[in-house]
GROMACS .gro file of C-alpha atoms in nm:
model
  439
    1MET     CA    1   0.000   0.000   0.000
    2ASN     CA    2   0.154   0.332  -0.108
    3GLU     CA    3   0.138   0.660   0.080
    4HIS     CA    4  -0.174   0.790  -0.100
    5GLU     CA    5  -0.362   0.461  -0.051
    6LYS     CA    6  -0.273   0.455   0.317
    7ALA     CA    7  -0.396   0.813   0.364
    8ALA     CA    8  -0.722   0.730   0.184
    9ALA     CA    9  -0.781   0.424   0.402
   10GLU     CA   10  -0.726   0.636   0.712
   11ARG     CA   11  -0.987   0.886   0.587
   12TRP     CA   12  -1.250   0.612   0.561
   13PRO     CA   13  -1.263   0.411   0.886
   14ALA     CA   14  -1.574   0.207   0.964
   15GLU     CA   15  -1.676   0.462   1.226
   16ARG     CA   16  -1.704   0.732   0.963
   17PHE     CA   17  -1.959   0.527   0.769
   18ARG     CA   18  -2.162   0.465   1.085
   19GLN     CA   19  -2.169   0.841   1.143
   20LEU     CA   20  -2.269   0.914   0.783
   21ARG     CA   21  -2.552   0.659   0.805
   22GLN     CA   22  -2.700   0.837   1.107
   23GLN     CA   23  -2.664   1.185   0.953
   24ALA     CA   24  -2.911   1.354   0.719
   25ASP     CA   25  -2.898   1.724   0.625
   26PRO     CA   26  -2.995   1.901   0.950
   27ASP     CA   27  -2.961   2.260   0.828
   28ILE     CA   28  -3.195   2.205   0.533
   29ASP     CA   29  -3.428   1.975   0.728
   30LYS     CA   30  -3.474   2.255   0.983
   31ILE     CA   31  -3.565   2.503   0.708
   32VAL     CA   32  -3.809   2.259   0.546
   33ALA     CA   33  -3.969   2.176   0.882
   34GLY     CA   34  -4.021   2.548   0.950
   35TYR     CA   35  -4.156   2.595   0.597
   36LEU     CA   36  -4.408   2.315   0.647
   37GLU     CA   37  -4.523   2.465   0.978
   38THR     CA   38  -4.612   2.795   0.808
   39ARG     CA   39  -4.820   2.634   0.534
   40PRO     CA   40  -5.202   2.637   0.541
   41ASP     CA   41  -5.389   2.333   0.667
   42GLY     CA   42  -5.381   2.060   0.405
   43ASP     CA   43  -5.031   2.143   0.282
   44ASN     CA   44  -4.859   1.839   0.427
   45ALA     CA   45  -4.525   1.688   0.326
   46LEU     CA   46  -4.686   1.493   0.040
   47SER     CA   47  -4.860   1.793  -0.117
   48MET     CA   48  -4.550   2.007  -0.074
   49LEU     CA   49  -4.326   1.737  -0.227
   50ARG     CA   50  -4.549   1.729  -0.534
   51ALA     CA   51  -4.546   2.109  -0.551
   52VAL     CA   52  -4.167   2.122  -0.530
   53VAL     CA   53  -4.136   1.859  -0.806
   54VAL     CA   54  -4.347   2.083  -1.029
   55GLU     CA   55  -4.156   2.394  -0.929
   56LEU     CA   56  -3.822   2.230  -0.985
   57GLY     CA   57  -3.934   2.133  -1.334
   58LEU     CA   58  -4.030   2.494  -1.405
   59ALA     CA   59  -3.702   2.622  -1.260
   60LYS     CA   60  -3.500   2.383  -1.477
   61ARG     CA   61  -3.696   2.483  -1.784
   62GLU     CA   62  -3.617   2.846  -1.705
   63ALA     CA   63  -3.250   2.753  -1.654
   64ARG     CA   64  -3.235   2.595  -2.001
   65ALA     CA   65  -3.411   2.881  -2.182
   66PRO     CA   66  -3.456   3.198  -1.971
   67SER     CA   67  -3.784   3.377  -2.041
   68GLY     CA   68  -3.791   3.637  -1.765
   69GLU     CA   69  -4.060   3.453  -1.569
   70THR     CA   70  -4.070   3.454  -1.188
   71GLY     CA   71  -3.797   3.237  -1.038
   72PRO     CA   72  -3.812   2.970  -0.766
   73SER     CA   73  -4.013   3.026  -0.450
   74ALA     CA   74  -3.906   3.110  -0.098
   75ILE     CA   75  -3.813   2.752  -0.019
   76PHE     CA   76  -3.538   2.771  -0.285
   77ASP     CA   77  -3.425   3.114  -0.166
   78ALA     CA   78  -3.414   2.990   0.195
   79ILE     CA   79  -3.115   2.767   0.121
   80ASP     CA   80  -2.923   3.016  -0.091
   81PHE     CA   81  -3.039   2.906  -0.435
   82ASN     CA   82  -2.767   3.112  -0.605
   83LYS     CA   83  -2.487   2.955  -0.402
   84ASP     CA   84  -2.151   2.965  -0.579
   85LEU     CA   85  -1.929   2.666  -0.646
   86PRO     CA   86  -1.682   2.569  -0.371
   87GLU     CA   87  -1.334   2.720  -0.400
   88TRP     CA   88  -1.192   2.380  -0.488
   89GLY     CA   89  -1.465   2.325  -0.751
   90GLU     CA   90  -1.393   2.606  -0.996
   91ASP     CA   91  -1.151   2.422  -1.224
   92ALA     CA   92  -1.333   2.481  -1.556
   93GLU     CA   93  -1.096   2.255  -1.749
   94LEU     CA   94  -1.156   1.959  -1.518
   95LEU     CA   95  -1.534   2.018  -1.520
   96ALA     CA   96  -1.539   2.032  -1.899
   97ARG     CA   97  -1.335   1.711  -1.923
   98GLY     CA   98  -1.559   1.536  -1.671
   99GLN     CA   99  -1.870   1.639  -1.862
  100ALA     CA  100  -1.713   1.527  -2.190
  101VAL     CA  101  -1.714   1.170  -2.059
  102PHE     CA  102  -2.093   1.187  -2.080
  103SER     CA  103  -2.125   1.360  -2.416
  104ASP     CA  104  -1.867   1.125  -2.572
  105TYR     CA  105  -2.020   0.805  -2.432
  106GLY     CA  106  -2.379   0.908  -2.358
  107LEU     CA  107  -2.557   0.606  -2.505
  108TYR     CA  108  -2.326   0.374  -2.311
  109GLN     CA  109  -2.402   0.572  -1.995
  110ALA     CA  110  -2.776   0.543  -2.059
  111VAL     CA  111  -2.732   0.166  -2.048
  112ALA     CA  112  -2.506   0.196  -1.742
  113LEU     CA  113  -2.771   0.404  -1.563
  114PHE     CA  114  -3.055   0.161  -1.625
  115CYS     CA  115  -2.863  -0.166  -1.615
  116LYS     CA  116  -2.622  -0.103  -1.327
  117CYS     CA  117  -2.652   0.231  -1.141
  118LEU     CA  118  -3.023   0.203  -1.059
  119PRO     CA  119  -3.004  -0.170  -0.969
  120MET     CA  120  -2.721  -0.082  -0.728
  121ALA     CA  121  -2.960   0.156  -0.552
  122TYR     CA  122  -3.228  -0.114  -0.539
  123VAL     CA  123  -3.012  -0.357  -0.339
  124GLU     CA  124  -2.974  -0.110  -0.052
  125VAL     CA  125  -3.284  -0.190   0.152
  126SER     CA  126  -3.359   0.151   0.300
  127SER     CA  127  -3.304   0.318  -0.037
  128ALA     CA  128  -3.540   0.072  -0.207
  129LYS     CA  129  -3.808   0.124   0.059
  130VAL     CA  130  -3.797   0.501   0.020
  131LEU     CA  131  -3.781   0.492  -0.361
  132ALA     CA  132  -4.077   0.257  -0.387
  133GLY     CA  133  -4.290   0.420  -0.118
  134VAL     CA  134  -4.232   0.784  -0.207
  135SER     CA  135  -4.257   0.728  -0.584
  136ASP     CA  136  -4.595   0.560  -0.536
  137LEU     CA  137  -4.719   0.838  -0.308
  138ALA     CA  138  -4.578   1.141  -0.486
  139THR     CA  139  -4.622   1.055  -0.854
  140HIS     CA  140  -4.810   0.722  -0.865
  141SER     CA  141  -4.541   0.623  -1.115
  142LEU     CA  142  -4.214   0.441  -1.060
  143THR     CA  143  -4.124   0.496  -1.425
  144ARG     CA  144  -4.159   0.873  -1.388
  145ARG     CA  145  -3.899   0.857  -1.110
  146VAL     CA  146  -3.669   0.668  -1.346
  147ALA     CA  147  -3.713   0.936  -1.614
  148GLU     CA  148  -3.633   1.208  -1.359
  149THR     CA  149  -3.309   1.029  -1.275
  150GLY     CA  150  -3.216   1.018  -1.642
  151GLN     CA  151  -3.293   1.387  -1.678
  152MET     CA  152  -3.072   1.462  -1.379
  153LEU     CA  153  -2.782   1.290  -1.552
  154VAL     CA  154  -2.835   1.499  -1.867
  155ASP     CA  155  -2.871   1.826  -1.673
  156VAL     CA  156  -2.564   1.771  -1.455
  157MET     CA  157  -2.326   1.650  -1.723
  158GLY     CA  158  -2.470   1.856  -2.010
  159LEU     CA  159  -2.238   1.918  -2.300
  160LYS     CA  160  -1.870   2.008  -2.323
  161ALA     CA  161  -1.790   2.347  -2.165
  162THR     CA  162  -2.155   2.444  -2.108
  163ASP     CA  163  -2.104   2.553  -1.744
  164SER     CA  164  -2.408   2.352  -1.640
  165LEU     CA  165  -2.301   2.354  -1.273
  166THR     CA  166  -2.267   2.732  -1.240
  167PRO     CA  167  -2.550   2.927  -1.066
  168GLY     CA  168  -2.858   2.961  -1.283
  169ARG     CA  169  -2.772   2.670  -1.512
  170PRO     CA  170  -2.958   2.335  -1.527
  171GLY     CA  171  -2.703   2.126  -1.333
  172HIS     CA  172  -2.681   2.378  -1.050
  173THR     CA  173  -3.061   2.412  -1.034
  174THR     CA  174  -3.091   2.033  -1.025
  175ALA     CA  175  -2.844   2.001  -0.736
  176ILE     CA  176  -3.015   2.263  -0.518
  177GLY     CA  177  -3.359   2.129  -0.607
  178LEU     CA  178  -3.258   1.773  -0.519
  179ARG     CA  179  -3.129   1.887  -0.182
  180ILE     CA  180  -3.471   2.037  -0.110
  181LEU     CA  181  -3.654   1.733  -0.249
  182HIS     CA  182  -3.451   1.496  -0.031
  183SER     CA  183  -3.554   1.692   0.278
  184PHE     CA  184  -3.921   1.673   0.180
  185VAL     CA  185  -3.874   1.301   0.113
  186ARG     CA  186  -3.742   1.258   0.469
  187ALA     CA  187  -4.044   1.444   0.605
  188LEU     CA  188  -4.280   1.235   0.393
  189ALA     CA  189  -4.105   0.910   0.491
  190ALA     CA  190  -4.147   1.004   0.859
  191GLU     CA  191  -4.522   1.040   0.801
  192HIS     CA  192  -4.553   0.732   0.582
  193PHE     CA  193  -4.341   0.482   0.777
  194GLY     CA  194  -4.380   0.626   1.128
  195ASP     CA  195  -4.253   0.394   1.400
  196ASP     CA  196  -4.205   0.114   1.145
  197TRP     CA  197  -3.887   0.277   1.019
  198ASP     CA  198  -3.582   0.112   1.176
  199THR     CA  199  -3.361   0.416   1.240
  200ALA     CA  200  -3.103   0.218   1.435
  201ARG     CA  201  -3.049  -0.009   1.134
  202PHE     CA  202  -3.111   0.224   0.840
  203GLY     CA  203  -3.044   0.570   0.979
  204PRO     CA  204  -3.268   0.852   0.853
  205PRO     CA  205  -3.401   0.818   0.497
  206VAL     CA  206  -3.170   0.960   0.228
  207ASN     CA  207  -2.883   0.978   0.478
  208GLN     CA  208  -2.527   1.084   0.405
  209GLU     CA  209  -2.402   0.730   0.350
  210LEU     CA  210  -2.666   0.680   0.080
  211LEU     CA  211  -2.585   1.017  -0.077
  212LEU     CA  212  -2.220   0.915  -0.097
  213ALA     CA  213  -2.327   0.586  -0.255
  214THR     CA  214  -2.530   0.783  -0.511
  215ILE     CA  215  -2.224   0.985  -0.614
  216PHE     CA  216  -2.032   0.659  -0.654
  217ASP     CA  217  -2.317   0.502  -0.854
  218PHE     CA  218  -2.303   0.782  -1.111
  219SER     CA  219  -1.924   0.782  -1.133
  220VAL     CA  220  -1.734   0.473  -1.020
  221VAL     CA  221  -2.013   0.225  -1.097
  222THR     CA  222  -2.056   0.387  -1.437
  223TRP     CA  223  -1.686   0.341  -1.523
  224GLU     CA  224  -1.707  -0.026  -1.431
  225ALA     CA  225  -2.017  -0.068  -1.649
  226LEU     CA  226  -1.849   0.112  -1.939
  227GLU     CA  227  -1.545  -0.111  -1.911
  228SER     CA  228  -1.762  -0.422  -1.931
  229MET     CA  229  -1.908  -0.271  -2.253
  230GLY     CA  230  -1.562  -0.225  -2.406
  231VAL     CA  231  -1.515   0.146  -2.319
  232ARG     CA  232  -1.202   0.197  -2.107
  233LEU     CA  233  -1.158   0.544  -1.964
  234SER     CA  234  -0.814   0.683  -1.884
  235ASP     CA  235  -0.724   0.767  -1.524
  236ASP     CA  236  -0.736   1.136  -1.615
  237ASP     CA  237  -1.089   1.101  -1.755
  238ARG     CA  238  -1.206   0.911  -1.449
  239ALA     CA  239  -1.049   1.165  -1.213
  240ALA     CA  240  -1.217   1.452  -1.399
  241HIS     CA  241  -1.552   1.270  -1.403
  242LEU     CA  242  -1.533   1.206  -1.028
  243TYR     CA  243  -1.432   1.570  -0.972
  244THR     CA  244  -1.742   1.688  -1.162
  245TRP     CA  245  -1.971   1.464  -0.959
  246SER     CA  246  -1.797   1.584  -0.640
  247VAL     CA  247  -1.886   1.945  -0.725
  248PHE     CA  248  -2.245   1.836  -0.782
  249GLY     CA  249  -2.236   1.645  -0.452
  250HIS     CA  250  -2.114   1.954  -0.269
  251LEU     CA  251  -2.407   2.158  -0.405
  252MET     CA  252  -2.645   1.873  -0.318
  253GLY     CA  253  -2.528   1.870   0.044
  254VAL     CA  254  -2.316   1.552   0.039
  255GLU     CA  255  -2.101   1.564   0.353
  256ALA     CA  256  -1.815   1.370   0.193
  257CYS     CA  257  -1.786   1.644  -0.073
  258ARG     CA  258  -1.814   1.940   0.162
  259ASP     CA  259  -1.446   2.036   0.193
  260ARG     CA  260  -1.271   1.853  -0.090
  261PRO     CA  261  -1.342   1.653  -0.404
  262LEU     CA  262  -1.334   1.277  -0.406
  263THR     CA  263  -1.026   1.131  -0.574
  264LEU     CA  264  -0.930   0.801  -0.732
  265HIS     CA  265  -0.751   0.710  -0.408
  266ASP     CA  266  -1.088   0.720  -0.228
  267VAL     CA  267  -1.245   0.466  -0.463
  268PRO     CA  268  -1.119   0.133  -0.317
  269PRO     CA  269  -1.191   0.197   0.055
  270VAL     CA  270  -1.533   0.353  -0.012
  271SER     CA  271  -1.636   0.088  -0.266
  272GLU     CA  272  -1.541  -0.191  -0.029
  273ARG     CA  273  -1.744  -0.040   0.255
  274LEU     CA  274  -2.051   0.034   0.039
  275GLY     CA  275  -2.041  -0.322  -0.094
  276ARG     CA  276  -2.151  -0.444   0.249
  277LEU     CA  277  -2.492  -0.277   0.215
  278TYR     CA  278  -2.634  -0.507  -0.052
  279GLU     CA  279  -2.945  -0.708   0.040
  280SER     CA  280  -3.257  -0.842  -0.126
  281SER     CA  281  -3.595  -0.686  -0.048
  282GLU     CA  282  -3.950  -0.698  -0.180
  283GLU     CA  283  -3.928  -0.329  -0.273
  284GLY     CA  284  -3.597  -0.374  -0.454
  285ARG     CA  285  -3.730  -0.666  -0.657
  286ARG     CA  286  -4.042  -0.469  -0.750
  287LEU     CA  287  -3.839  -0.167  -0.856
  288MET     CA  288  -3.619  -0.388  -1.073
  289ALA     CA  289  -3.920  -0.558  -1.233
  290VAL     CA  290  -4.073  -0.220  -1.321
  291LEU     CA  291  -3.743  -0.094  -1.457
  292LEU     CA  292  -3.702  -0.399  -1.682
  293ALA     CA  293  -4.061  -0.373  -1.802
  294GLU     CA  294  -4.002  -0.006  -1.888
  295MET     CA  295  -3.693  -0.088  -2.094
  296GLU     CA  296  -3.815  -0.407  -2.257
  297GLU     CA  297  -4.148  -0.265  -2.371
  298PHE     CA  298  -3.972  -0.038  -2.619
  299MET     CA  299  -3.732  -0.294  -2.764
  300HIS     CA  300  -3.780  -0.411  -3.122
  301LEU     CA  301  -3.922  -0.753  -3.192
  302GLY     CA  302  -3.662  -1.017  -3.115
  303TRP     CA  303  -3.469  -0.784  -2.881
  304ARG     CA  304  -3.708  -0.782  -2.587
  305LYS     CA  305  -3.467  -0.971  -2.357
  306LEU     CA  306  -3.173  -0.746  -2.441
  307PRO     CA  307  -3.206  -0.524  -2.127
  308ARG     CA  308  -3.211  -0.814  -1.879
  309SER     CA  309  -2.922  -0.971  -2.067
  310LEU     CA  310  -2.721  -0.648  -2.038
  311VAL     CA  311  -2.791  -0.637  -1.663
  312HIS     CA  312  -2.629  -0.979  -1.629
  313TRP     CA  313  -2.347  -0.866  -1.858
  314VAL     CA  314  -2.246  -0.553  -1.666
  315PHE     CA  315  -2.252  -0.733  -1.331
  316ARG     CA  316  -2.049  -1.035  -1.440
  317ASP     CA  317  -1.731  -1.061  -1.233
  318ALA     CA  318  -1.813  -0.727  -1.062
  319ARG     CA  319  -1.605  -0.641  -0.757
  320TYR     CA  320  -1.701  -0.545  -0.402
  321ASN     CA  321  -1.986  -0.801  -0.379
  322ALA     CA  322  -2.172  -0.642  -0.672
  323ALA     CA  323  -2.172  -0.963  -0.880
  324GLN     CA  324  -2.462  -1.088  -0.665
  325VAL     CA  325  -2.692  -0.794  -0.754
  326PRO     CA  326  -2.889  -0.964  -1.039
  327ALA     CA  327  -2.966  -1.260  -0.811
  328LEU     CA  328  -3.068  -1.032  -0.522
  329LEU     CA  329  -3.311  -0.853  -0.753
  330ASP     CA  330  -3.448  -1.168  -0.921
  331VAL     CA  331  -3.343  -1.051  -1.267
  332PRO     CA  332  -3.470  -1.312  -1.519
  333PRO     CA  333  -3.209  -1.516  -1.706
  334PRO     CA  334  -3.049  -1.360  -2.015
  335ALA     CA  335  -3.152  -1.453  -2.367
  336TRP     CA  336  -3.008  -1.783  -2.486
  337TRP     CA  337  -2.802  -1.610  -2.755
  338PHE     CA  338  -2.651  -1.382  -2.494
  339ASN     CA  339  -2.519  -1.683  -2.306
  340ALA     CA  340  -2.324  -1.769  -2.620
  341LEU     CA  341  -2.190  -1.413  -2.626
  342PHE     CA  342  -2.087  -1.449  -2.260
  343ALA     CA  343  -1.890  -1.761  -2.347
  344ALA     CA  344  -1.722  -1.592  -2.645
  345ALA     CA  345  -1.630  -1.291  -2.432
  346ARG     CA  346  -1.472  -1.509  -2.166
  347ALA     CA  347  -1.277  -1.695  -2.433
  348GLY     CA  348  -1.169  -1.362  -2.582
  349ASN     CA  349  -1.043  -1.245  -2.246
  350ARG     CA  350  -0.854  -1.568  -2.203
  351TYR     CA  351  -0.695  -1.593  -2.549
  352GLY     CA  352  -0.697  -1.233  -2.667
  353ARG     CA  353  -0.754  -1.304  -3.038
  354LEU     CA  354  -1.135  -1.308  -3.007
  355MET     CA  355  -1.166  -0.994  -2.799
  356GLY     CA  356  -1.178  -0.747  -3.091
  357PRO     CA  357  -1.482  -0.901  -3.269
  358VAL     CA  358  -1.665  -0.969  -2.942
  359ASP     CA  359  -1.605  -0.612  -2.823
  360ALA     CA  360  -1.747  -0.480  -3.149
  361VAL     CA  361  -2.064  -0.687  -3.111
  362VAL     CA  362  -2.110  -0.583  -2.747
  363ARG     CA  363  -2.059  -0.216  -2.825
  364TRP     CA  364  -2.310  -0.234  -3.111
  365LEU     CA  365  -2.568  -0.399  -2.883
  366VAL     CA  366  -2.507  -0.143  -2.610
  367ARG     CA  367  -2.545   0.155  -2.843
  368ARG     CA  368  -2.864   0.004  -2.982
  369ALA     CA  369  -3.006  -0.052  -2.633
  370GLY     CA  370  -2.896   0.296  -2.517
  371LYS     CA  371  -3.068   0.464  -2.809
  372HIS     CA  372  -3.392   0.272  -2.744
  373ILE     CA  373  -3.379   0.365  -2.375
  374VAL     CA  374  -3.335   0.736  -2.451
  375ILE     CA  375  -3.613   0.726  -2.712
  376ALA     CA  376  -3.843   0.546  -2.466
  377MET     CA  377  -3.790   0.819  -2.205
  378ILE     CA  378  -3.857   1.092  -2.461
  379ASP     CA  379  -4.171   0.927  -2.597
  380ARG     CA  380  -4.318   0.839  -2.259
  381HIS     CA  381  -4.211   1.135  -2.045
  382SER     CA  382  -4.162   1.436  -2.276
  383GLY     CA  383  -4.480   1.603  -2.148
  384GLY     CA  384  -4.568   1.751  -1.810
  385HIS     CA  385  -4.381   1.979  -1.573
  386ALA     CA  386  -4.084   1.746  -1.525
  387ALA     CA  387  -4.043   1.669  -1.895
  388PHE     CA  388  -3.760   1.446  -2.013
  389GLN     CA  389  -3.557   1.609  -2.289
  390ILE     CA  390  -3.200   1.616  -2.409
  391PRO     CA  391  -3.010   1.905  -2.571
  392GLN     CA  392  -3.046   1.915  -2.949
  393GLU     CA  393  -2.669   1.878  -2.992
  394LEU     CA  394  -2.679   1.545  -2.808
  395ALA     CA  395  -2.994   1.439  -2.993
  396SER     CA  396  -2.816   1.500  -3.326
  397GLN     CA  397  -2.501   1.323  -3.210
  398TRP     CA  398  -2.701   1.020  -3.097
  399ARG     CA  399  -2.938   1.033  -3.399
  400VAL     CA  400  -3.243   1.066  -3.177
  401ARG     CA  401  -3.540   1.261  -3.314
  402GLN     CA  402  -3.747   1.451  -3.056
  403SER     CA  403  -4.005   1.630  -3.274
  404LYS     CA  404  -4.378   1.574  -3.223
  405ALA     CA  405  -4.401   1.413  -3.567
  406ALA     CA  406  -4.121   1.169  -3.482
  407ARG     CA  407  -4.284   1.082  -3.151
  408ARG     CA  408  -4.622   1.021  -3.323
  409THR     CA  409  -4.455   0.793  -3.578
  410ARG     CA  410  -4.281   0.595  -3.305
  411ARG     CA  411  -4.603   0.565  -3.104
  412LEU     CA  412  -4.780   0.423  -3.408
  413ARG     CA  413  -4.497   0.180  -3.472
  414HIS     CA  414  -4.496   0.083  -3.103
  415SER     CA  415  -4.871   0.016  -3.098
  416VAL     CA  416  -4.834  -0.208  -3.405
  417ARG     CA  417  -4.553  -0.403  -3.237
  418LYS     CA  418  -4.761  -0.443  -2.921
  419GLY     CA  419  -5.045  -0.582  -3.131
  420VAL     CA  420  -4.811  -0.830  -3.297
  421ARG     CA  421  -4.673  -0.941  -2.960
  422ARG     CA  422  -5.022  -0.980  -2.818
  423SER     CA  423  -5.130  -1.187  -3.118
  424ALA     CA  424  -4.820  -1.403  -3.095
  425GLY     CA  425  -4.878  -1.457  -2.724
  426GLN     CA  426  -5.238  -1.558  -2.777
  427ALA     CA  427  -5.136  -1.797  -3.053
  428ALA     CA  428  -4.875  -1.955  -2.829
  429ARG     CA  429  -5.132  -2.008  -2.553
  430ALA     CA  430  -5.403  -2.145  -2.783
  431PRO     CA  431  -5.475  -2.521  -2.737
  432VAL     CA  432  -5.346  -2.747  -3.013
  433ARG     CA  433  -5.631  -2.914  -3.202
  434ARG     CA  434  -5.575  -3.285  -3.252
  435GLU     CA  435  -5.644  -3.440  -3.587
  436GLY     CA  436  -6.008  -3.539  -3.612
  437GLN     CA  437  -6.129  -3.294  -3.349
  438PRO     CA  438  -6.394  -3.042  -3.452
  439ALA     CA  439  -6.260  -2.691  -3.525
   0.00000   0.00000   0.00000
């Protein structure tokens, strides 16, 4: 162990994780509690959470295309909505390089988000309980919550040199808004779960340990998923990407990012500790089933099992106990043809000569799946206050059409495919008539 690794290990003792698990965001929680007390009767945590979701959507729309409309309400102003970046977080070159990782490999990261980052959140029991319970209460839609997560990724990482994390821009607005939303989620969880919530075991909902895990999911876990897809980032790219997410974490109130950015030396000790959180739960399995249904519904005929197959792919041989995640979430087996691809990939790793062709096939499958996932989010969630949309530059780069005419055409095509699937399913279930039996 070198000097840097030893220093990193000393920064992350087990006691620090126990403290983070029992810590929420007391300064913001106090403001939100006072805000709720001043509201008229009937404005409880649930109604206010829904209102803030709407308001955050409006604020982000204003951040993308300023129109001169009234800005965020007093609850945003109460926590210094225009807060500047930390002194250590103003390296524009590093931020631009970290954001470029997304714009350069966005379709791969779409697959990483849905096939690895979100499942990693679902195997942390308290996180799964809150995600399932609050999504049902606040939006009556687990898939809407998934779309909001995808939009967060787009808003934070944006495009190269777009300054998305500076005050008034979409990434900055997202970070501050999420900090407020998390506080309302804690208030709502207190009402919803009451004495049934095991604080000694789980800590408060959306605690600092889980927020740190979230930053790792969108950075470290993403790199590991990309590598399994054949995309290998340099150390400089990974360091810049982690730096960008650290700045976002600071704005979002992540204690671990309060005074300094996370570095590559922090990755092993934190990953090892977070890997001890993984468990199976009814809520986690339900979230995973909904996520797979969302992805698989928009796949072309013959490709329906591609998402579940990719989940197994990105978790194969994963470190820090993550290889067990598909089993913990009851992910159905991969398509039979994907098993053959698994075998070829393992042979390629062993002998080297096969790795080039196998990598090419995997990368093609991943880009295809990523494009379908992005299109599905646009077609299903492009309306409403918290609309899912991507910048036109990215849409052109990824060859994704977002116009109303394109969405209508895809909806028509999708309805036809659903009809074909339904007919095929009915035919498969129909009893076989024996020869000589009446028709």
